[in-house]
N, CA and C atoms as an extended XYZ file, in Angstrom:
375
Properties=species:S:1:pos:R:3:atomname:S:1:resname:S:1:resid:I:1 pbc="F F F"
N        -1.989        6.834       19.019 N   UNK     1
C        -2.738        5.962       18.239 CA  UNK     1
C        -2.851        6.226       16.872 C   UNK     1
N        -2.595        5.259       16.057 N   UNK     2
C        -2.543        5.315       14.601 CA  UNK     2
C        -3.700        4.492       14.070 C   UNK     2
N        -4.428        5.087       13.219 N   UNK     3
C        -5.507        4.233       12.536 CA  UNK     3
C        -5.338        4.413       11.008 C   UNK     3
N        -5.395        3.307       10.209 N   UNK     4
C        -5.321        3.289        8.765 CA  UNK     4
C        -6.680        2.577        8.254 C   UNK     4
N        -7.054        3.337        7.314 N   UNK     5
C        -8.196        2.859        6.670 CA  UNK     5
C        -8.134        2.676        5.259 C   UNK     5
N        -8.185        1.598        4.458 N   UNK     6
C        -8.068        1.476        3.132 CA  UNK     6
C        -9.456        1.372        2.535 C   UNK     6
N        -9.418        1.859        1.186 N   UNK     7
C       -10.717        1.748        0.414 CA  UNK     7
C       -10.226        1.618       -1.031 C   UNK     7
N       -11.345        1.457       -1.838 N   UNK     8
C       -11.022        1.388       -3.382 CA  UNK     8
C       -10.988        0.015       -4.093 C   UNK     8
N       -11.088       -0.947       -3.276 N   UNK     9
C       -11.127       -2.281       -3.842 CA  UNK     9
C       -12.302       -2.663       -4.508 C   UNK     9
N       -12.262       -3.718       -5.233 N   UNK    10
C       -13.614       -4.073       -5.896 CA  UNK    10
C       -13.410       -5.155       -6.974 C   UNK    10
N       -14.354       -5.386       -7.938 N   UNK    11
C       -14.255       -6.466       -8.704 CA  UNK    11
C       -13.959       -5.808      -10.187 C   UNK    11
N       -13.121       -6.297      -10.871 N   UNK    12
C       -12.824       -5.866      -12.247 CA  UNK    12
C       -12.278       -6.898      -13.048 C   UNK    12
N       -12.424       -6.668      -14.449 N   UNK    13
C       -11.892       -7.883      -15.394 CA  UNK    13
C       -10.490       -7.723      -15.661 C   UNK    13
N        -9.972       -8.715      -16.133 N   UNK    14
C        -8.524       -8.580      -16.498 CA  UNK    14
C        -8.317       -7.476      -17.446 C   UNK    14
N        -7.189       -6.660      -17.156 N   UNK    15
C        -6.901       -5.535      -17.867 CA  UNK    15
C        -7.306       -4.229      -17.391 C   UNK    15
N        -8.049       -4.211      -16.415 N   UNK    16
C        -8.920       -3.101      -15.755 CA  UNK    16
C        -7.863       -2.601      -14.902 C   UNK    16
N        -8.577       -1.312      -14.261 N   UNK    17
C        -7.654       -0.595      -13.322 CA  UNK    17
C        -8.470       -0.230      -12.069 C   UNK    17
N        -7.788       -0.007      -10.955 N   UNK    18
C        -8.339        0.324       -9.656 CA  UNK    18
C        -7.350        1.290       -8.947 C   UNK    18
N        -7.941        2.159       -8.183 N   UNK    19
C        -7.049        3.069       -7.305 CA  UNK    19
C        -7.582        2.835       -5.837 C   UNK    19
N        -6.466        2.364       -5.092 N   UNK    20
C        -6.590        2.085       -3.697 CA  UNK    20
C        -6.351        3.310       -2.823 C   UNK    20
N        -6.988        3.645       -1.742 N   UNK    21
C        -6.718        4.745       -1.004 CA  UNK    21
C        -6.426        4.164        0.546 C   UNK    21
N        -5.472        5.133        1.271 N   UNK    22
C        -5.193        4.639        2.611 CA  UNK    22
C        -5.167        5.942        3.309 C   UNK    22
N        -6.085        6.138        4.267 N   UNK    23
C        -6.239        7.318        5.096 CA  UNK    23
C        -5.535        6.971        6.535 C   UNK    23
N        -4.650        7.809        6.969 N   UNK    24
C        -3.963        7.676        8.129 CA  UNK    24
C        -4.418        8.732        9.164 C   UNK    24
N        -4.989        8.238       10.294 N   UNK    25
C        -5.413        9.213       11.240 CA  UNK    25
C        -4.209        9.211       12.366 C   UNK    25
N        -3.756       10.433       12.728 N   UNK    26
C        -2.560       10.480       13.389 CA  UNK    26
C        -2.933       11.528       14.641 C   UNK    26
N        -2.348       11.324       15.874 N   UNK    27
C        -2.680       12.251       16.861 CA  UNK    27
C        -1.876       13.336       16.809 C   UNK    27
N        -0.659       13.249       16.172 N   UNK    28
C         0.281       14.576       16.033 CA  UNK    28
C         0.812       14.425       14.710 C   UNK    28
N         1.389       15.650       14.291 N   UNK    29
C         2.158       15.623       13.012 CA  UNK    29
C         3.558       14.871       13.157 C   UNK    29
N         3.696       14.074       12.200 N   UNK    30
C         5.056       13.458       12.055 CA  UNK    30
C         5.208       12.960       10.762 C   UNK    30
N         6.421       12.358       10.437 N   UNK    31
C         6.922       11.803        9.241 CA  UNK    31
C         6.841       10.294        9.294 C   UNK    31
N         6.831        9.760        8.023 N   UNK    32
C         6.531        8.206        8.168 CA  UNK    32
C         6.825        7.691        6.668 C   UNK    32
N         7.148        6.479        6.559 N   UNK    33
C         7.163        5.821        5.290 CA  UNK    33
C         5.846        4.943        5.213 C   UNK    33
N         5.691        4.726        3.950 N   UNK    34
C         4.314        4.097        3.749 CA  UNK    34
C         4.367        2.993        2.743 C   UNK    34
N         3.929        1.786        2.901 N   UNK    35
C         3.777        0.742        1.908 CA  UNK    35
C         2.463        0.011        1.676 C   UNK    35
N         2.480       -0.673        0.670 N   UNK    36
C         1.335       -1.588        0.384 CA  UNK    36
C         1.750       -3.119        0.339 C   UNK    36
N         1.037       -3.968        0.895 N   UNK    37
C         1.300       -5.437        0.796 CA  UNK    37
C        -0.024       -5.965        0.602 C   UNK    37
N         0.061       -7.398        0.183 N   UNK    38
C        -1.274       -8.036       -0.205 CA  UNK    38
C        -0.966       -9.409        0.188 C   UNK    38
N        -2.229      -10.012        0.350 N   UNK    39
C        -2.415      -11.504        0.935 CA  UNK    39
C        -3.393      -12.203        0.355 C   UNK    39
N        -3.065      -13.478       -0.011 N   UNK    40
C        -4.140      -14.468       -0.527 CA  UNK    40
C        -4.403      -15.364        0.686 C   UNK    40
N        -5.559      -16.166        0.630 N   UNK    41
C        -5.948      -17.057        1.797 CA  UNK    41
C        -4.968      -18.003        2.167 C   UNK    41
N        -4.101      -18.571        1.444 N   UNK    42
C        -3.184      -19.476        1.658 CA  UNK    42
C        -1.742      -18.930        1.825 C   UNK    42
N        -1.590      -17.705        1.956 N   UNK    43
C        -0.095      -17.287        2.016 CA  UNK    43
C        -0.107      -16.071        2.951 C   UNK    43
N         1.081      -15.722        3.471 N   UNK    44
C         1.303      -14.406        4.110 CA  UNK    44
C         1.224      -13.263        3.358 C   UNK    44
N         1.576      -12.056        4.031 N   UNK    45
C         1.471      -10.899        3.395 CA  UNK    45
C         2.777      -10.615        2.471 C   UNK    45
N         2.373      -10.265        1.182 N   UNK    46
C         3.630      -10.066        0.297 CA  UNK    46
C         3.789       -8.624       -0.127 C   UNK    46
N         4.934       -8.195       -0.174 N   UNK    47
C         5.328       -6.816       -0.548 CA  UNK    47
C         4.790       -6.484       -1.910 C   UNK    47
N         4.244       -5.262       -2.063 N   UNK    48
C         3.757       -4.796       -3.257 CA  UNK    48
C         4.524       -3.533       -3.656 C   UNK    48
N         4.444       -2.399       -2.758 N   UNK    49
C         5.036       -1.220       -3.288 CA  UNK    49
C         5.423       -0.443       -1.854 C   UNK    49
N         6.353        0.495       -1.932 N   UNK    50
C         6.709        1.476       -0.833 CA  UNK    50
C         7.071        2.751       -1.462 C   UNK    50
N         6.914        3.811       -0.399 N   UNK    51
C         7.162        5.036       -0.794 CA  UNK    51
C         7.694        5.820        0.353 C   UNK    51
N         8.644        6.570        0.309 N   UNK    52
C         9.403        7.377        1.227 CA  UNK    52
C         8.389        8.706        1.626 C   UNK    52
N         8.804        9.325        2.596 N   UNK    53
C         8.004       10.455        3.209 CA  UNK    53
C         7.758       11.511        2.079 C   UNK    53
N         8.975       11.975        1.525 N   UNK    54
C         8.894       13.060        0.434 CA  UNK    54
C         8.195       12.616       -0.925 C   UNK    54
N         8.222       11.187       -1.133 N   UNK    55
C         7.492       10.794       -2.342 CA  UNK    55
C         8.558       10.687       -3.463 C   UNK    55
N         9.845       10.835       -3.135 N   UNK    56
C        10.896       10.929       -4.393 CA  UNK    56
C        11.559        9.547       -4.438 C   UNK    56
N        11.189        8.599       -3.616 N   UNK    57
C        11.759        7.242       -3.741 CA  UNK    57
C        10.701        6.339       -3.669 C   UNK    57
N        10.503        5.337       -4.675 N   UNK    58
C         9.475        4.304       -4.635 CA  UNK    58
C        10.125        2.924       -5.072 C   UNK    58
N         9.618        1.933       -4.493 N   UNK    59
C         9.979        0.647       -4.737 CA  UNK    59
C         8.730       -0.312       -5.290 C   UNK    59
N         9.028       -1.254       -6.090 N   UNK    60
C         7.937       -2.120       -6.389 CA  UNK    60
C         8.432       -3.452       -6.487 C   UNK    60
N         7.440       -4.560       -6.156 N   UNK    61
C         7.758       -5.869       -6.355 CA  UNK    61
C         7.867       -6.181       -7.844 C   UNK    61
N         8.546       -7.180       -8.248 N   UNK    62
C         8.684       -7.517       -9.632 CA  UNK    62
C         7.321       -7.743      -10.431 C   UNK    62
N         6.510       -8.481       -9.585 N   UNK    63
C         5.181       -8.869      -10.103 CA  UNK    63
C         4.192       -7.622      -10.438 C   UNK    63
N         4.573       -6.457       -9.893 N   UNK    64
C         3.662       -5.531      -10.237 CA  UNK    64
C         4.434       -4.207      -10.987 C   UNK    64
N         5.677       -4.361      -11.052 N   UNK    65
C         6.486       -3.198      -11.491 CA  UNK    65
C         6.027       -2.833      -13.062 C   UNK    65
N         5.729       -1.597      -13.113 N   UNK    66
C         5.268       -1.180      -14.533 CA  UNK    66
C         3.838       -1.229      -14.722 C   UNK    66
N         3.123       -1.879      -13.758 N   UNK    67
C         1.672       -1.713      -13.842 CA  UNK    67
C         1.049       -0.911      -12.688 C   UNK    67
N         1.885       -0.914      -11.507 N   UNK    68
C         1.208       -0.209      -10.268 CA  UNK    68
C         1.950        0.961      -10.075 C   UNK    68
N         1.363        2.009       -9.572 N   UNK    69
C         2.162        3.198       -9.099 CA  UNK    69
C         1.750        3.682       -7.730 C   UNK    69
N         2.613        3.932       -6.782 N   UNK    70
C         2.364        4.292       -5.551 CA  UNK    70
C         2.498        5.760       -5.352 C   UNK    70
N         1.718        6.491       -4.530 N   UNK    71
C         1.877        8.078       -4.450 CA  UNK    71
C         1.280        8.207       -3.066 C   UNK    71
N         1.426        9.484       -2.710 N   UNK    72
C         1.016        9.969       -1.474 CA  UNK    72
C         0.486       11.484       -1.442 C   UNK    72
N        -0.271       11.889       -0.571 N   UNK    73
C        -0.680       13.331       -0.350 CA  UNK    73
C        -0.532       13.550        0.989 C   UNK    73
N         0.634       14.173        1.585 N   UNK    74
C         0.930       14.146        3.005 CA  UNK    74
C        -0.057       15.342        3.636 C   UNK    74
N        -0.457       16.263        2.956 N   UNK    75
C        -1.516       17.121        3.500 CA  UNK    75
C        -2.705       16.469        3.844 C   UNK    75
N        -3.192       15.453        3.207 N   UNK    76
C        -4.447       14.589        3.487 CA  UNK    76
C        -4.033       13.369        4.422 C   UNK    76
N        -2.729       13.053        4.595 N   UNK    77
C        -2.305       11.899        5.186 CA  UNK    77
C        -2.864       10.760        4.600 C   UNK    77
N        -2.740       10.641        3.328 N   UNK    78
C        -3.273        9.616        2.366 CA  UNK    78
C        -2.351        9.024        1.412 C   UNK    78
N        -2.243        7.705        1.403 N   UNK    79
C        -1.537        7.063        0.371 CA  UNK    79
C        -2.347        6.428       -0.643 C   UNK    79
N        -1.736        6.208       -1.867 N   UNK    80
C        -2.518        5.677       -2.965 CA  UNK    80
C        -1.752        4.643       -3.685 C   UNK    80
N        -2.562        3.623       -4.288 N   UNK    81
C        -1.919        2.596       -5.063 CA  UNK    81
C        -2.691        2.648       -6.355 C   UNK    81
N        -2.273        3.202       -7.458 N   UNK    82
C        -2.916        2.944       -8.737 CA  UNK    82
C        -2.527        1.754       -9.466 C   UNK    82
N        -3.704        0.908       -9.777 N   UNK    83
C        -3.279       -0.517      -10.247 CA  UNK    83
C        -3.891       -0.390      -11.633 C   UNK    83
N        -3.078       -0.650      -12.657 N   UNK    84
C        -3.409       -0.848      -13.884 CA  UNK    84
C        -3.101       -2.144      -14.612 C   UNK    84
N        -3.676       -2.508      -15.716 N   UNK    85
C        -3.393       -3.793      -16.293 CA  UNK    85
C        -3.462       -4.853      -15.351 C   UNK    85
N        -4.561       -4.896      -14.655 N   UNK    86
C        -4.642       -5.916      -13.574 CA  UNK    86
C        -4.831       -7.302      -14.180 C   UNK    86
N        -4.352       -8.321      -13.438 N   UNK    87
C        -4.286       -9.534      -13.839 CA  UNK    87
C        -5.114      -10.537      -12.712 C   UNK    87
N        -5.529      -11.662      -13.130 N   UNK    88
C        -6.159      -12.558      -12.078 CA  UNK    88
C        -5.221      -12.723      -10.923 C   UNK    88
N        -3.824      -12.911      -11.138 N   UNK    89
C        -2.938      -13.231      -10.035 CA  UNK    89
C        -2.856      -11.896       -8.969 C   UNK    89
N        -3.306      -10.883       -9.467 N   UNK    90
C        -3.457       -9.718       -8.584 CA  UNK    90
C        -4.596       -9.830       -7.482 C   UNK    90
N        -5.405      -10.906       -7.612 N   UNK    91
C        -6.423      -10.948       -6.664 CA  UNK    91
C        -5.858      -11.408       -5.229 C   UNK    91
N        -6.361      -10.253       -4.203 N   UNK    92
C        -5.899      -10.475       -2.910 CA  UNK    92
C        -6.459       -9.503       -2.085 C   UNK    92
N        -6.238       -9.645       -0.860 N   UNK    93
C        -6.617       -8.554        0.111 CA  UNK    93
C        -5.420       -7.407        0.227 C   UNK    93
N        -5.531       -6.315        0.019 N   UNK    94
C        -4.511       -5.281       -0.036 CA  UNK    94
C        -4.493       -4.468        1.179 C   UNK    94
N        -3.364       -4.450        1.991 N   UNK    95
C        -3.172       -3.682        2.986 CA  UNK    95
C        -2.223       -2.483        2.999 C   UNK    95
N        -2.363       -1.449        3.614 N   UNK    96
C        -1.442       -0.282        3.576 CA  UNK    96
C        -0.819       -0.434        4.984 C   UNK    96
N         0.493        0.125        5.115 N   UNK    97
C         1.150       -0.146        6.345 CA  UNK    97
C         2.084        1.205        6.431 C   UNK    97
N         2.345        1.348        7.761 N   UNK    98
C         2.975        2.869        8.075 CA  UNK    98
C         4.256        2.363        9.046 C   UNK    98
N         5.395        2.992        8.605 N   UNK    99
C         6.480        2.925        9.544 CA  UNK    99
C         6.892        4.299       10.254 C   UNK    99
N         6.557        4.312       11.325 N   UNK   100
C         6.744        5.808       12.175 CA  UNK   100
C         8.287        6.056       12.558 C   UNK   100
N         9.158        5.057       12.381 N   UNK   101
C        10.484        5.192       12.715 CA  UNK   101
C        11.540        5.636       11.699 C   UNK   101
N        11.079        5.875       10.303 N   UNK   102
C        12.006        6.051        9.331 CA  UNK   102
C        11.105        6.759        8.209 C   UNK   102
N        11.863        7.435        7.483 N   UNK   103
C        11.176        8.130        6.225 CA  UNK   103
C        11.330        7.514        4.963 C   UNK   103
N        12.344        6.451        4.976 N   UNK   104
C        12.757        5.746        3.725 CA  UNK   104
C        11.955        4.507        3.569 C   UNK   104
N        11.996        4.144        2.172 N   UNK   105
C        11.271        2.936        1.831 CA  UNK   105
C        11.863        1.585        2.347 C   UNK   105
N        11.036        0.670        2.760 N   UNK   106
C        11.508       -0.693        3.134 CA  UNK   106
C        10.488       -1.822        2.657 C   UNK   106
N        11.100       -2.895        2.177 N   UNK   107
C        10.350       -3.935        1.658 CA  UNK   107
C        10.012       -5.005        2.900 C   UNK   107
N        10.639       -5.010        3.958 N   UNK   108
C        10.438       -5.915        5.058 CA  UNK   108
C         9.222       -5.695        5.689 C   UNK   108
N         8.352       -6.649        5.901 N   UNK   109
C         7.078       -6.525        6.620 CA  UNK   109
C         7.352       -6.106        8.110 C   UNK   109
N         8.355       -6.662        8.703 N   UNK   110
C         8.527       -6.562       10.041 CA  UNK   110
C         9.012       -4.960       10.514 C   UNK   110
N         9.260       -4.193        9.553 N   UNK   111
C         9.449       -2.897       10.093 CA  UNK   111
C         8.205       -1.943       10.199 C   UNK   111
N         7.057       -2.285        9.669 N   UNK   112
C         5.852       -1.551        9.703 CA  UNK   112
C         5.161       -1.560       11.136 C   UNK   112
N         4.838       -0.548       11.654 N   UNK   113
C         4.241       -0.399       12.866 CA  UNK   113
C         2.856       -0.650       12.827 C   UNK   113
N         2.055       -0.046       11.838 N   UNK   114
C         0.811        0.095       11.805 CA  UNK   114
C         0.099       -0.342       10.557 C   UNK   114
N        -1.068       -1.247       10.554 N   UNK   115
C        -1.665       -1.698        9.458 CA  UNK   115
C        -3.011       -1.440        9.306 C   UNK   115
N        -3.619       -1.348        8.166 N   UNK   116
C        -5.048       -1.275        7.931 CA  UNK   116
C        -5.643       -2.608        8.068 C   UNK   116
N        -7.070       -2.676        7.726 N   UNK   117
C        -7.728       -3.846        7.856 CA  UNK   117
C        -7.854       -4.513        6.489 C   UNK   117
N        -7.443       -3.785        5.446 N   UNK   118
C        -7.440       -4.417        4.092 CA  UNK   118
C        -8.595       -4.013        3.319 C   UNK   118
N        -8.388       -4.096        1.988 N   UNK   119
C        -9.466       -3.991        1.105 CA  UNK   119
C        -9.367       -5.015       -0.136 C   UNK   119
N       -10.325       -5.694       -0.520 N   UNK   120
C       -10.418       -6.785       -1.282 CA  UNK   120
C       -10.368       -6.307       -2.752 C   UNK   120
N        -9.371       -7.014       -3.542 N   UNK   121
C        -9.318       -6.732       -4.984 CA  UNK   121
C        -9.613       -8.136       -5.686 C   UNK   121
N       -10.523       -8.128       -6.465 N   UNK   122
C       -10.682       -9.342       -7.223 CA  UNK   122
C       -10.676       -9.131       -8.731 C   UNK   122
N        -9.869       -9.876       -9.523 N   UNK   123
C        -9.695       -9.640      -10.887 CA  UNK   123
C       -10.153      -10.857      -11.659 C   UNK   123
N       -11.188      -10.765      -12.538 N   UNK   124
C       -11.767      -11.926      -13.143 CA  UNK   124
C       -10.995      -12.120      -14.441 C   UNK   124
N       -10.875      -13.342      -15.101 N   UNK   125
C       -10.304      -13.806      -16.300 CA  UNK   125
C       -11.260      -13.637      -17.356 C   UNK   125
C-alpha cells in the first residue's frame, strides 16, 4: 500500500510563491516516477510537471514552464513543486502522483498508480 500526502498550499497574491510537498509512505524500497497535476472545479486533472527517479529529467506544462520547478529527495520519499510568479490562473487543487511501474517521466494521467488527496492553491489578483 502506498499513501501520498500533499502539503504547502495556501492563499497568495499574484506574483507570489509557494512550495508544495508530497510525502510518499512505502511498505518497501522501490523506484518510481513522480508528477504533479492540478484540477479546477469544472475540469479534469491537468498535467503540471513530472520528474524521473534520479531527478535528471523533468517535464513541464507550457502554462507553468519557467515559473515552476519540480524536484525530489528520495532519501525522504518526498517530492516538491516550487511555484514562483504565481498567477490567478494557477488557482487549483494540486495533486501529486506516483508511477511504480517506471522510473521515467510521463505526462499521461492514466499511467500513475497512486494519488494524494490534494492541496489547495489560491492566487488572488
